[in-house]
CSV table of C-alpha atoms and ligand atoms in Angstrom, one decimal:
chain,number,residue,atom,x,y,z
U,1,MET,CA,-19.9,-50.0,69.8
U,2,ALA,CA,-17.6,-52.7,68.7
U,3,LEU,CA,-18.3,-54.4,65.3
U,4,ASN,CA,-20.1,-57.7,65.5
U,5,VAL,CA,-17.0,-59.6,64.1
U,6,THR,CA,-14.7,-62.2,65.6
U,7,ARG,CA,-11.2,-61.5,64.3
U,8,GLU,CA,-8.5,-64.0,63.3
U,9,PHE,CA,-5.0,-62.5,63.2
U,10,ALA,CA,-1.8,-63.8,62.0
U,11,SER,CA,0.2,-62.1,64.7
U,12,ASP,CA,-0.5,-62.0,68.5
U,13,ALA,CA,0.5,-58.3,68.5
U,14,SER,CA,-2.6,-57.5,66.4
U,15,ALA,CA,-5.1,-59.0,68.9
U,16,ASP,CA,-3.7,-56.5,71.5
U,17,LEU,CA,-3.9,-53.7,69.0
U,18,LEU,CA,-7.5,-54.4,68.3
U,19,SER,CA,-8.7,-53.4,71.8
U,20,THR,CA,-6.8,-50.0,71.4
U,21,VAL,CA,-8.4,-49.5,68.0
U,22,ARG,CA,-11.9,-50.3,69.3
U,23,ASP,CA,-11.3,-47.9,72.2
U,24,ILE,CA,-10.3,-45.1,69.8
U,25,CYS,CA,-13.3,-45.9,67.5
U,26,ASP,CA,-15.7,-45.7,70.4
U,27,SER,CA,-14.3,-42.6,72.1
U,28,GLU,CA,-13.1,-40.5,69.1
U,29,LEU,CA,-14.5,-41.7,65.8
U,30,VAL,CA,-18.1,-42.8,66.2
U,31,PRO,CA,-19.2,-39.8,68.2
U,32,ARG,CA,-17.7,-37.3,65.8
U,33,ALA,CA,-18.3,-38.8,62.3
U,34,ALA,CA,-21.8,-37.5,61.5
U,35,GLU,CA,-21.2,-33.9,62.4
U,36,ALA,CA,-17.7,-33.7,60.7
U,37,GLU,CA,-19.1,-35.2,57.5
U,38,GLU,CA,-22.0,-32.7,57.6
U,39,THR,CA,-19.7,-29.8,58.0
U,40,GLY,CA,-16.8,-31.2,55.8
U,41,THR,CA,-14.3,-30.9,58.7
U,42,PHE,CA,-11.1,-33.0,58.2
U,43,PRO,CA,-10.1,-34.6,61.5
U,44,ARG,CA,-6.4,-33.9,61.5
U,45,ASP,CA,-6.2,-34.4,65.2
U,46,VAL,CA,-7.6,-37.9,64.9
U,47,PHE,CA,-4.7,-38.8,62.6
U,48,ARG,CA,-2.3,-37.5,65.3
U,49,THR,CA,-4.0,-39.8,67.8
U,50,LEU,CA,-3.7,-42.7,65.4
U,51,GLY,CA,-0.1,-41.9,64.7
U,52,ALA,CA,0.7,-41.7,68.5
U,53,ALA,CA,-0.9,-45.2,68.9
U,54,GLY,CA,1.4,-46.5,66.1
U,55,LEU,CA,-1.4,-47.0,63.6
U,56,LEU,CA,0.0,-45.0,60.6
U,57,GLY,CA,2.8,-47.4,59.7
U,58,LEU,CA,1.4,-50.8,60.5
U,59,PRO,CA,2.4,-53.0,57.5
U,60,PHE,CA,6.0,-51.7,57.3
U,61,LEU,CA,9.3,-52.9,58.8
U,62,GLU,CA,9.9,-52.1,62.4
U,63,ARG,CA,13.5,-50.9,61.7
U,64,TYR,CA,12.1,-47.9,59.8
U,65,GLY,CA,9.5,-47.2,62.5
U,66,GLY,CA,6.7,-49.3,61.1
U,67,GLY,CA,4.5,-51.8,63.0
U,68,GLY,CA,5.9,-54.9,61.4
U,69,LEU,CA,2.4,-56.3,60.9
U,70,PRO,CA,1.4,-58.6,58.0
U,71,LEU,CA,-1.0,-57.0,55.5
U,72,HIS,CA,-3.6,-59.6,56.6
U,73,ASP,CA,-3.7,-58.0,60.0
U,74,TYR,CA,-3.3,-54.3,59.0
U,75,LEU,CA,-6.3,-54.6,56.7
U,76,GLN,CA,-8.6,-55.8,59.5
U,77,ILE,CA,-7.6,-52.7,61.5
U,78,VAL,CA,-8.5,-50.6,58.4
U,79,GLU,CA,-11.8,-52.3,58.3
U,80,GLU,CA,-12.5,-51.5,62.0
U,81,LEU,CA,-11.6,-47.9,61.6
U,82,THR,CA,-13.7,-47.5,58.4
U,83,ALA,CA,-16.7,-49.0,60.1
U,84,ALA,CA,-16.4,-46.3,62.8
U,85,TRP,CA,-15.7,-43.4,60.4
U,86,ALA,CA,-15.0,-44.1,56.8
U,87,THR,CA,-13.0,-40.9,56.2
U,88,VAL,CA,-10.5,-42.1,58.8
U,89,GLY,CA,-10.2,-45.7,57.5
U,90,LEU,CA,-9.8,-44.4,53.9
U,91,GLY,CA,-7.2,-41.8,55.2
U,92,VAL,CA,-5.2,-44.5,56.9
U,93,SER,CA,-5.3,-46.5,53.6
U,94,VAL,CA,-4.3,-43.5,51.5
U,95,HIS,CA,-1.4,-42.7,53.8
U,96,THR,CA,-0.2,-46.3,53.7
U,97,LEU,CA,-0.5,-46.1,49.8
U,98,SER,CA,1.8,-43.1,49.9
U,99,CYS,CA,4.4,-45.0,51.9
U,100,PHE,CA,4.6,-48.1,49.7
U,101,PRO,CA,6.7,-46.5,46.9
U,102,LEU,CA,9.5,-45.4,49.2
U,103,ALA,CA,9.3,-48.6,51.4
U,104,GLY,CA,9.4,-50.9,48.3
U,105,TYR,CA,11.7,-49.0,45.9
U,106,GLY,CA,13.6,-46.3,47.8
U,107,SER,CA,17.4,-46.6,48.3
U,108,GLU,CA,18.6,-47.5,51.8
U,109,ALA,CA,19.7,-43.8,52.2
U,110,GLN,CA,16.2,-42.6,51.2
U,111,ARG,CA,14.4,-45.0,53.4
U,112,GLU,CA,16.5,-44.0,56.4
U,113,ARG,CA,16.0,-40.4,55.7
U,114,TRP,CA,12.3,-40.2,55.2
U,115,LEU,CA,10.5,-43.4,56.2
U,116,PRO,CA,10.7,-43.0,60.0
U,117,THR,CA,8.9,-39.6,59.8
U,118,MET,CA,6.3,-41.0,57.3
U,119,LEU,CA,5.6,-44.1,59.4
U,120,GLY,CA,6.1,-42.4,62.8
U,121,GLY,CA,2.6,-40.9,62.8
U,122,SER,CA,3.3,-37.2,62.9
U,123,THR,CA,2.9,-36.7,59.2
U,124,LEU,CA,0.2,-37.6,56.6
U,125,GLY,CA,0.8,-38.5,53.0
U,126,ALA,CA,-1.0,-38.2,49.6
U,127,TYR,CA,-0.6,-40.3,46.5
U,128,CYS,CA,-0.8,-38.3,43.2
U,129,LEU,CA,-1.4,-40.3,40.0
U,130,SER,CA,-4.6,-39.1,38.5
U,131,GLU,CA,-5.0,-36.1,36.2
U,132,GLU,CA,-8.0,-34.5,34.4
U,133,GLY,CA,-7.1,-36.3,31.2
U,134,ALA,CA,-5.6,-39.4,32.8
U,135,GLY,CA,-8.0,-41.3,35.1
U,136,SER,CA,-8.5,-44.9,34.1
U,137,ASP,CA,-5.8,-44.4,31.5
U,138,ALA,CA,-3.3,-43.2,34.1
U,139,ALA,CA,-0.3,-43.8,31.9
U,140,ALA,CA,-1.5,-40.8,29.7
U,141,LEU,CA,-0.5,-38.4,32.5
U,142,THR,CA,1.2,-35.2,31.3
U,143,THR,CA,2.5,-33.5,34.5
U,144,ARG,CA,6.0,-32.8,33.2
U,145,GLY,CA,9.4,-33.1,34.9
U,146,GLU,CA,12.1,-31.4,32.8
U,147,ALA,CA,15.7,-32.3,33.7
U,148,ALA,CA,17.4,-29.3,35.3
U,149,ASP,CA,20.5,-28.8,37.5
U,150,ASP,CA,20.6,-32.2,39.3
U,151,GLY,CA,16.8,-32.4,39.5
U,152,TYR,CA,13.6,-31.7,37.7
U,153,ARG,CA,11.4,-28.6,37.1
U,154,VAL,CA,7.8,-30.0,37.4
U,155,ASN,CA,4.7,-28.4,35.9
U,156,GLY,CA,1.2,-29.8,35.7
U,157,VAL,CA,-2.0,-30.4,37.7
U,158,LYS,CA,-2.9,-33.7,39.5
U,159,SER,CA,-6.6,-34.3,40.1
U,160,TRP,CA,-8.7,-36.0,42.7
U,161,ILE,CA,-6.0,-36.1,45.3
U,162,SER,CA,-7.1,-37.4,48.6
U,163,HIS,CA,-5.5,-35.3,51.5
U,164,GLY,CA,-4.8,-32.6,48.8
U,165,GLY,CA,-4.1,-29.5,50.9
U,166,VAL,CA,-3.8,-31.3,54.2
U,167,ALA,CA,-0.9,-33.7,53.5
U,168,ASP,CA,2.6,-33.1,54.8
U,169,TYR,CA,4.1,-34.8,51.7
U,170,TYR,CA,3.1,-35.9,48.3
U,171,VAL,CA,4.2,-38.9,46.3
U,172,ALA,CA,3.8,-38.0,42.6
U,173,MET,CA,4.0,-39.7,39.3
U,174,ILE,CA,5.5,-37.3,36.7
U,175,ARG,CA,6.4,-37.6,33.0
U,176,THR,CA,10.1,-37.4,32.5
U,177,THR,CA,10.2,-38.6,28.9
U,178,ASP,CA,7.7,-39.2,26.1
U,179,ASP,CA,8.2,-42.9,26.2
U,180,GLY,CA,4.6,-43.8,27.3
U,181,PRO,CA,4.3,-45.7,30.6
U,182,LYS,CA,8.1,-46.0,30.6
U,183,GLY,CA,8.5,-42.3,30.6
U,184,ILE,CA,6.9,-41.9,34.1
U,185,SER,CA,9.0,-41.4,37.2
U,186,CYS,CA,8.1,-41.3,40.9
U,187,VAL,CA,9.1,-38.4,43.2
U,188,LEU,CA,8.6,-37.5,46.9
U,189,LEU,CA,8.0,-33.9,47.8
U,190,ASP,CA,7.4,-32.0,51.0
U,191,ALA,CA,4.1,-30.1,51.0
U,192,ASP,CA,5.9,-26.7,51.6
U,193,THR,CA,8.0,-27.0,48.4
U,194,ASN,CA,7.9,-23.8,46.4
U,195,GLY,CA,5.3,-23.8,43.7
U,196,LEU,CA,3.3,-26.7,45.1
U,197,TYR,CA,-0.2,-26.0,46.3
U,198,ALA,CA,-3.7,-27.5,46.4
U,199,ARG,CA,-6.9,-25.9,45.0
U,200,GLU,CA,-10.2,-25.8,46.8
U,201,PRO,CA,-11.5,-29.4,47.7
U,202,GLU,CA,-14.1,-30.9,45.4
U,203,ARG,CA,-17.8,-30.9,46.7
U,204,LYS,CA,-18.5,-34.6,46.9
U,205,LEU,CA,-21.5,-37.0,47.3
U,206,GLY,CA,-19.8,-38.5,50.4
U,207,PHE,CA,-16.5,-38.5,52.3
U,208,SER,CA,-17.1,-34.8,52.7
U,209,ALA,CA,-14.6,-34.7,55.7
U,210,SER,CA,-11.9,-36.2,53.5
U,211,PRO,CA,-10.5,-33.5,51.2
U,212,THR,CA,-10.1,-34.4,47.6
U,213,ALA,CA,-8.4,-31.6,45.6
U,214,GLN,CA,-6.4,-30.8,42.6
U,215,VAL,CA,-2.7,-30.4,43.4
U,216,VAL,CA,-0.8,-27.9,41.2
U,217,PHE,CA,2.9,-28.1,40.3
U,218,ASP,CA,3.8,-24.6,39.3
U,219,ASP,CA,7.5,-24.7,38.3
U,220,VAL,CA,8.3,-26.9,41.2
U,221,PHE,CA,12.0,-27.9,41.6
U,222,VAL,CA,12.6,-31.4,42.7
U,223,THR,CA,16.1,-32.5,43.5
U,224,SER,CA,17.2,-35.8,42.0
U,225,ASP,CA,17.7,-37.4,45.5
U,226,ARG,CA,13.9,-37.3,45.7
U,227,LEU,CA,13.5,-39.7,42.7
U,228,ILE,CA,12.1,-43.0,44.1
U,229,GLY,CA,13.4,-46.0,42.1
U,230,SER,CA,15.0,-45.3,38.7
U,231,GLU,CA,13.9,-42.8,36.1
U,232,GLY,CA,11.1,-44.3,34.1
U,233,GLN,CA,10.2,-46.8,36.8
U,234,GLY,CA,7.4,-44.7,38.2
U,235,PHE,CA,4.4,-46.4,36.5
U,236,SER,CA,5.3,-49.8,37.7
U,237,ILE,CA,5.9,-48.4,41.2
U,238,ALA,CA,2.4,-46.8,41.0
U,239,LEU,CA,0.8,-50.0,39.9
U,240,ALA,CA,2.6,-52.1,42.6
U,241,ALA,CA,1.5,-49.7,45.3
U,242,LEU,CA,-2.1,-49.9,43.9
U,243,ASP,CA,-2.1,-53.7,44.2
U,244,SER,CA,-1.8,-53.3,48.0
U,245,GLY,CA,-3.9,-50.1,48.0
U,246,ARG,CA,-6.8,-52.0,46.4
U,247,LEU,CA,-6.8,-54.4,49.3
U,248,GLY,CA,-7.2,-51.3,51.5
U,249,MET,CA,-10.2,-50.3,49.5
U,250,ALA,CA,-11.7,-53.8,49.8
U,251,ALA,CA,-11.2,-53.6,53.6
U,252,CYS,CA,-12.8,-50.2,53.7
U,253,ALA,CA,-15.8,-51.5,51.7
U,254,VAL,CA,-16.2,-54.5,54.1
U,255,GLY,CA,-16.0,-52.1,57.1
U,256,ILE,CA,-18.8,-49.8,55.7
U,257,ALA,CA,-20.9,-52.8,54.8
U,258,GLN,CA,-20.4,-54.4,58.3
U,259,ALA,CA,-21.4,-51.2,60.0
U,260,ALA,CA,-24.5,-51.0,57.8
U,261,LEU,CA,-25.5,-54.6,58.6
U,262,ASP,CA,-25.0,-54.1,62.3
U,263,LEU,CA,-27.2,-51.0,62.2
U,264,ALA,CA,-29.8,-52.8,60.1
U,265,VAL,CA,-29.9,-55.9,62.4
U,266,SER,CA,-30.3,-53.7,65.5
U,267,TYR,CA,-33.1,-51.7,63.9
U,268,ALA,CA,-34.9,-54.8,62.7
U,269,HIS,CA,-35.0,-56.2,66.2
U,270,GLU,CA,-36.4,-52.9,67.6
U,271,ARG,CA,-38.8,-51.7,65.0
U,272,VAL,CA,-42.3,-53.1,65.5
U,273,GLN,CA,-44.9,-53.3,62.7
U,274,PHE,CA,-48.0,-55.6,62.5
U,275,GLY,CA,-47.5,-56.3,66.2
U,276,ARG,CA,-44.0,-57.8,66.0
U,277,PRO,CA,-40.4,-56.8,65.4
U,278,ILE,CA,-39.8,-56.6,61.6
U,279,VAL,CA,-36.9,-59.1,61.9
U,280,GLU,CA,-39.6,-61.8,62.3
U,281,PHE,CA,-40.8,-61.2,58.8
U,282,GLN,CA,-39.0,-63.7,56.6
U,283,GLY,CA,-38.8,-61.3,53.7
U,284,LEU,CA,-36.7,-59.0,55.8
U,285,SER,CA,-34.6,-61.6,57.6
U,286,PHE,CA,-33.6,-63.1,54.3
U,287,LEU,CA,-32.4,-59.7,53.2
U,288,LEU,CA,-30.2,-59.5,56.3
U,289,ALA,CA,-29.0,-63.1,55.8
U,290,ASP,CA,-27.8,-62.3,52.3
U,291,MET,CA,-26.1,-59.2,53.5
U,292,ALA,CA,-24.2,-61.1,56.2
U,293,THR,CA,-23.2,-63.8,53.8
U,294,GLU,CA,-21.9,-61.4,51.1
U,295,ILE,CA,-19.9,-59.5,53.7
U,296,ALA,CA,-18.3,-62.7,55.0
U,297,ALA,CA,-17.4,-63.7,51.4
U,298,ALA,CA,-15.9,-60.3,50.6
U,299,ARG,CA,-13.8,-60.4,53.9
U,300,ALA,CA,-12.6,-64.0,53.1
U,301,LEU,CA,-11.6,-62.8,49.6
U,302,TYR,CA,-9.5,-59.8,50.7
U,303,LEU,CA,-7.9,-61.8,53.5
U,304,ALA,CA,-6.9,-64.6,51.1
U,305,ALA,CA,-5.3,-62.1,48.8
U,306,ALA,CA,-3.5,-60.5,51.7
U,307,ARG,CA,-2.1,-63.8,52.8
U,308,LYS,CA,-0.7,-64.3,49.3
U,309,ARG,CA,1.0,-60.9,49.5
U,310,ASP,CA,2.4,-61.7,52.9
U,311,ARG,CA,3.9,-64.9,51.5
U,312,ALA,CA,5.5,-62.7,48.7
U,313,GLU,CA,3.4,-64.5,46.1
U,314,THR,CA,1.9,-62.7,43.0
U,315,PHE,CA,-1.4,-61.2,44.1
U,316,SER,CA,-2.4,-58.5,41.5
U,317,THR,CA,-5.4,-60.4,40.1
U,318,ASP,CA,-6.5,-61.5,43.6
U,319,ALA,CA,-6.3,-57.8,44.8
U,320,ALA,CA,-8.4,-56.7,41.7
U,321,MET,CA,-11.0,-59.5,42.5
U,322,ALA,CA,-11.1,-58.5,46.2
U,323,LYS,CA,-11.6,-54.8,45.4
U,324,LEU,CA,-14.2,-55.5,42.7
U,325,PHE,CA,-16.2,-57.9,44.8
U,326,ALA,CA,-16.0,-56.0,48.1
U,327,THR,CA,-16.9,-52.6,46.7
U,328,ASP,CA,-19.8,-53.9,44.6
U,329,MET,CA,-21.0,-55.9,47.7
U,330,ALA,CA,-20.8,-52.7,49.8
U,331,MET,CA,-22.9,-50.8,47.3
U,332,LYS,CA,-25.6,-53.5,47.4
U,333,VAL,CA,-25.4,-54.1,51.2
U,334,THR,CA,-25.7,-50.4,52.1
U,335,THR,CA,-28.6,-50.0,49.6
U,336,ASP,CA,-30.4,-52.9,51.4
U,337,ALA,CA,-29.6,-51.4,54.8
U,338,VAL,CA,-31.4,-48.2,53.8
U,339,GLN,CA,-34.3,-50.5,52.8
U,340,VAL,CA,-34.4,-52.3,56.1
U,341,LEU,CA,-34.7,-49.0,58.0
U,342,GLY,CA,-37.5,-47.8,55.6
U,343,GLY,CA,-38.1,-44.0,55.8
U,344,ALA,CA,-35.6,-43.8,58.7
U,345,GLY,CA,-32.9,-45.1,56.4
U,346,TYR,CA,-33.4,-42.2,54.0
U,347,VAL,CA,-32.9,-39.4,56.6
U,348,LYS,CA,-29.8,-38.2,58.4
U,349,ASP,CA,-30.9,-39.3,61.9
U,350,HIS,CA,-29.2,-42.7,61.2
U,351,PRO,CA,-25.9,-43.3,59.3
U,352,ALA,CA,-27.5,-45.7,56.8
U,353,GLU,CA,-27.7,-43.0,54.1
U,354,ARG,CA,-24.1,-42.0,54.8
U,355,TYR,CA,-22.9,-45.5,54.4
U,356,PHE,CA,-24.7,-45.7,51.0
U,357,ARG,CA,-23.0,-42.5,49.8
U,358,GLU,CA,-19.6,-43.6,51.0
U,359,ALA,CA,-19.8,-47.1,49.3
U,360,LYS,CA,-20.3,-45.5,45.9
U,361,ALA,CA,-16.9,-43.8,46.0
U,362,LEU,CA,-15.2,-47.1,46.6
U,363,GLN,CA,-16.4,-48.5,43.2
U,364,ILE,CA,-14.5,-45.6,41.6
U,365,VAL,CA,-11.3,-45.0,43.5
U,366,GLU,CA,-7.9,-46.8,42.9
U,367,GLY,CA,-9.2,-48.1,39.6
U,368,THR,CA,-12.9,-48.2,38.8
U,369,ASN,CA,-14.6,-51.6,38.9
U,370,GLN,CA,-14.6,-51.7,35.2
U,371,ILE,CA,-10.8,-51.4,35.3
U,372,GLN,CA,-10.6,-54.2,37.9
U,373,ARG,CA,-12.6,-56.4,35.5
U,374,LEU,CA,-10.1,-55.6,32.8
U,375,VAL,CA,-7.2,-56.6,35.0
U,376,ILE,CA,-9.0,-59.9,35.9
U,377,GLY,CA,-10.1,-60.6,32.3
U,378,ARG,CA,-6.5,-60.1,31.0
U,379,ALA,CA,-5.2,-62.6,33.5
U,380,LEU,CA,-7.6,-65.4,32.4
U,381,LYS,CA,-5.7,-67.9,30.2
U,382,PRO,CA,-6.7,-71.3,28.8
U,383,HIS,CA,-5.6,-74.2,31.0
U,384,SER,CA,-2.4,-75.8,29.5
X,1,LIG,C1,-13.1,-39.7,46.3
X,1,LIG,C2,-12.0,-39.9,45.4
X,1,LIG,C3,-10.7,-39.9,45.8
X,1,LIG,C4,-9.7,-40.1,44.9
X,1,LIG,N1,-8.4,-40.1,45.4
X,1,LIG,C5,-7.3,-40.2,44.5
X,1,LIG,C6,-6.0,-40.1,45.0
X,1,LIG,O1,-5.7,-39.9,46.2
X,1,LIG,N2,-5.0,-40.2,44.1
X,1,LIG,C7,-5.2,-40.3,42.8
X,1,LIG,O2,-4.2,-40.4,42.0
X,1,LIG,N3,-6.5,-40.5,42.3
X,1,LIG,C8,-7.5,-40.4,43.2
X,1,LIG,N4,-8.8,-40.5,42.7
X,1,LIG,C9,-9.1,-40.6,41.3
X,1,LIG,C10,-9.6,-42.0,40.8
X,1,LIG,O3,-8.6,-42.9,40.9
X,1,LIG,C11,-10.2,-41.9,39.5
X,1,LIG,O4,-11.4,-41.1,39.6
X,1,LIG,C12,-10.5,-43.2,38.8
X,1,LIG,O5,-9.3,-43.8,38.5
X,1,LIG,C13,-11.3,-43.0,37.5
X,1,LIG,O6,-10.8,-42.0,36.7
X,1,LIG,P1,-11.8,-40.9,36.1
X,1,LIG,O7,-12.6,-40.3,37.2
X,1,LIG,O8,-11.0,-40.0,35.3
X,1,LIG,O9,-12.9,-41.7,35.2
X,1,LIG,P2,-12.7,-42.1,33.7
X,1,LIG,O10,-11.4,-42.8,33.5
X,1,LIG,O11,-13.0,-41.0,32.8
X,1,LIG,O12,-13.8,-43.2,33.5
X,1,LIG,C14,-15.2,-42.9,33.3
X,1,LIG,C15,-16.0,-44.1,33.1
X,1,LIG,O13,-15.5,-44.9,32.0
X,1,LIG,C16,-15.1,-46.2,32.4
X,1,LIG,N5,-14.0,-46.7,31.6
X,1,LIG,C17,-12.8,-46.0,31.4
X,1,LIG,N6,-12.0,-46.8,30.6
X,1,LIG,C18,-12.6,-47.9,30.5
X,1,LIG,C19,-12.3,-49.2,29.8
X,1,LIG,N7,-11.1,-49.3,29.2
X,1,LIG,N8,-13.2,-50.1,29.8
X,1,LIG,C20,-14.4,-50.0,30.4
X,1,LIG,N9,-14.7,-48.9,31.1
X,1,LIG,C21,-13.9,-47.9,31.1
X,1,LIG,C22,-14.8,-46.1,33.9
X,1,LIG,O14,-14.8,-47.3,34.6
X,1,LIG,C23,-15.8,-45.1,34.3
X,1,LIG,O15,-17.1,-45.7,34.6
X,1,LIG,C24,-9.9,-40.3,43.6
X,1,LIG,C25,-11.3,-40.3,43.1
X,1,LIG,C26,-12.3,-40.0,44.0
X,1,LIG,C27,-13.7,-40.0,43.4
């Protein structure tokens, strides 16, 4: 069932794409989501379908095999996919995050060599920044790349890696010198590189179908032609990718919240108590009104940030605000959706409880909401 949202796109191509996306959502995502989340089954075939439909490289240049869409439009597609099945929307956003470093900082030769495959839809990527001792303080990472024979010998363990174990390639931030954030470099590795492997996926509160795992680098040799950007530039590349990635998380949050609202509205019209549909009780309709308003505000915030990025303006603070507001909003809206369904919201017969569990993750990933507040707070300066 299509989301109850009227879309405004910057490009005409996106409007055509929307009907394809909604068809895939209706036929392949919505019917499978609940069972796959219950059994923890990663839908690799769904990503092949999305790839074949050109949906795994949307915001990148067409000459490298991308869709050539503005971020503003791509994010609304992510929102639609997430509303249908959050593991899939999140997966598209994570894959896109893994493409940003090469697209933005790779040499022409590197882009021509790897980007068409990464954007073409047959492969899936992972983005490796976090470690056990380096979460919010990501610059404290210790996975070490020692210079050796025109490359690096890499040893260490990355933690919490989405698509760990199912990705075809990994973009990883590794420490090449002891110079703090300036000692971090970005490398691109194939999943079948010797010494690179993923541990068993974490057992999570939600997103069970999306594997999150530690990725081990056991004396992995990375040739220097796989260094993205210059040595020591890795941390700024990681942060720049996260600026756009955070807008992906905001779009995911709005998608989950919209799905929760649509469910709650339908239920409130059908459920009868005291002789009338519960939506006729003002106490309940005010709850729904607040949910709808907060969703609209969060959508407007991420789209405004995306338009800045599409105009090549600075947008880091706007991205942090959108991620913070949208994911806190999704937590509140999904909590209220459970309330609207009453007991039915607390059991697995309806997806309300799943939306609630999924919303929680988005307040943590790609920089917790405390870290977003830190980013926003630092940008506040007195008016001159
Ligand atoms: C489902 C899932 C998927 C993920 N996918 C990826 C991925 O694909 N790639 C990847 O690299 N990482 C990934 N992560 C990791 C994620 O980015 C980190 O979990 C996140 O950055 C927080 O790090 P941490 O878990 O170590 O928490 P910590 O940094 O230990 O934080 C613990 C608490 O302290 C707070 N805190 C920390 N520092 C401050 C401060 N200065 N001021 C105020 N509060 C503070 C935090 O906000 C948090 O509430 C994923 C995580 C999850 C849960």
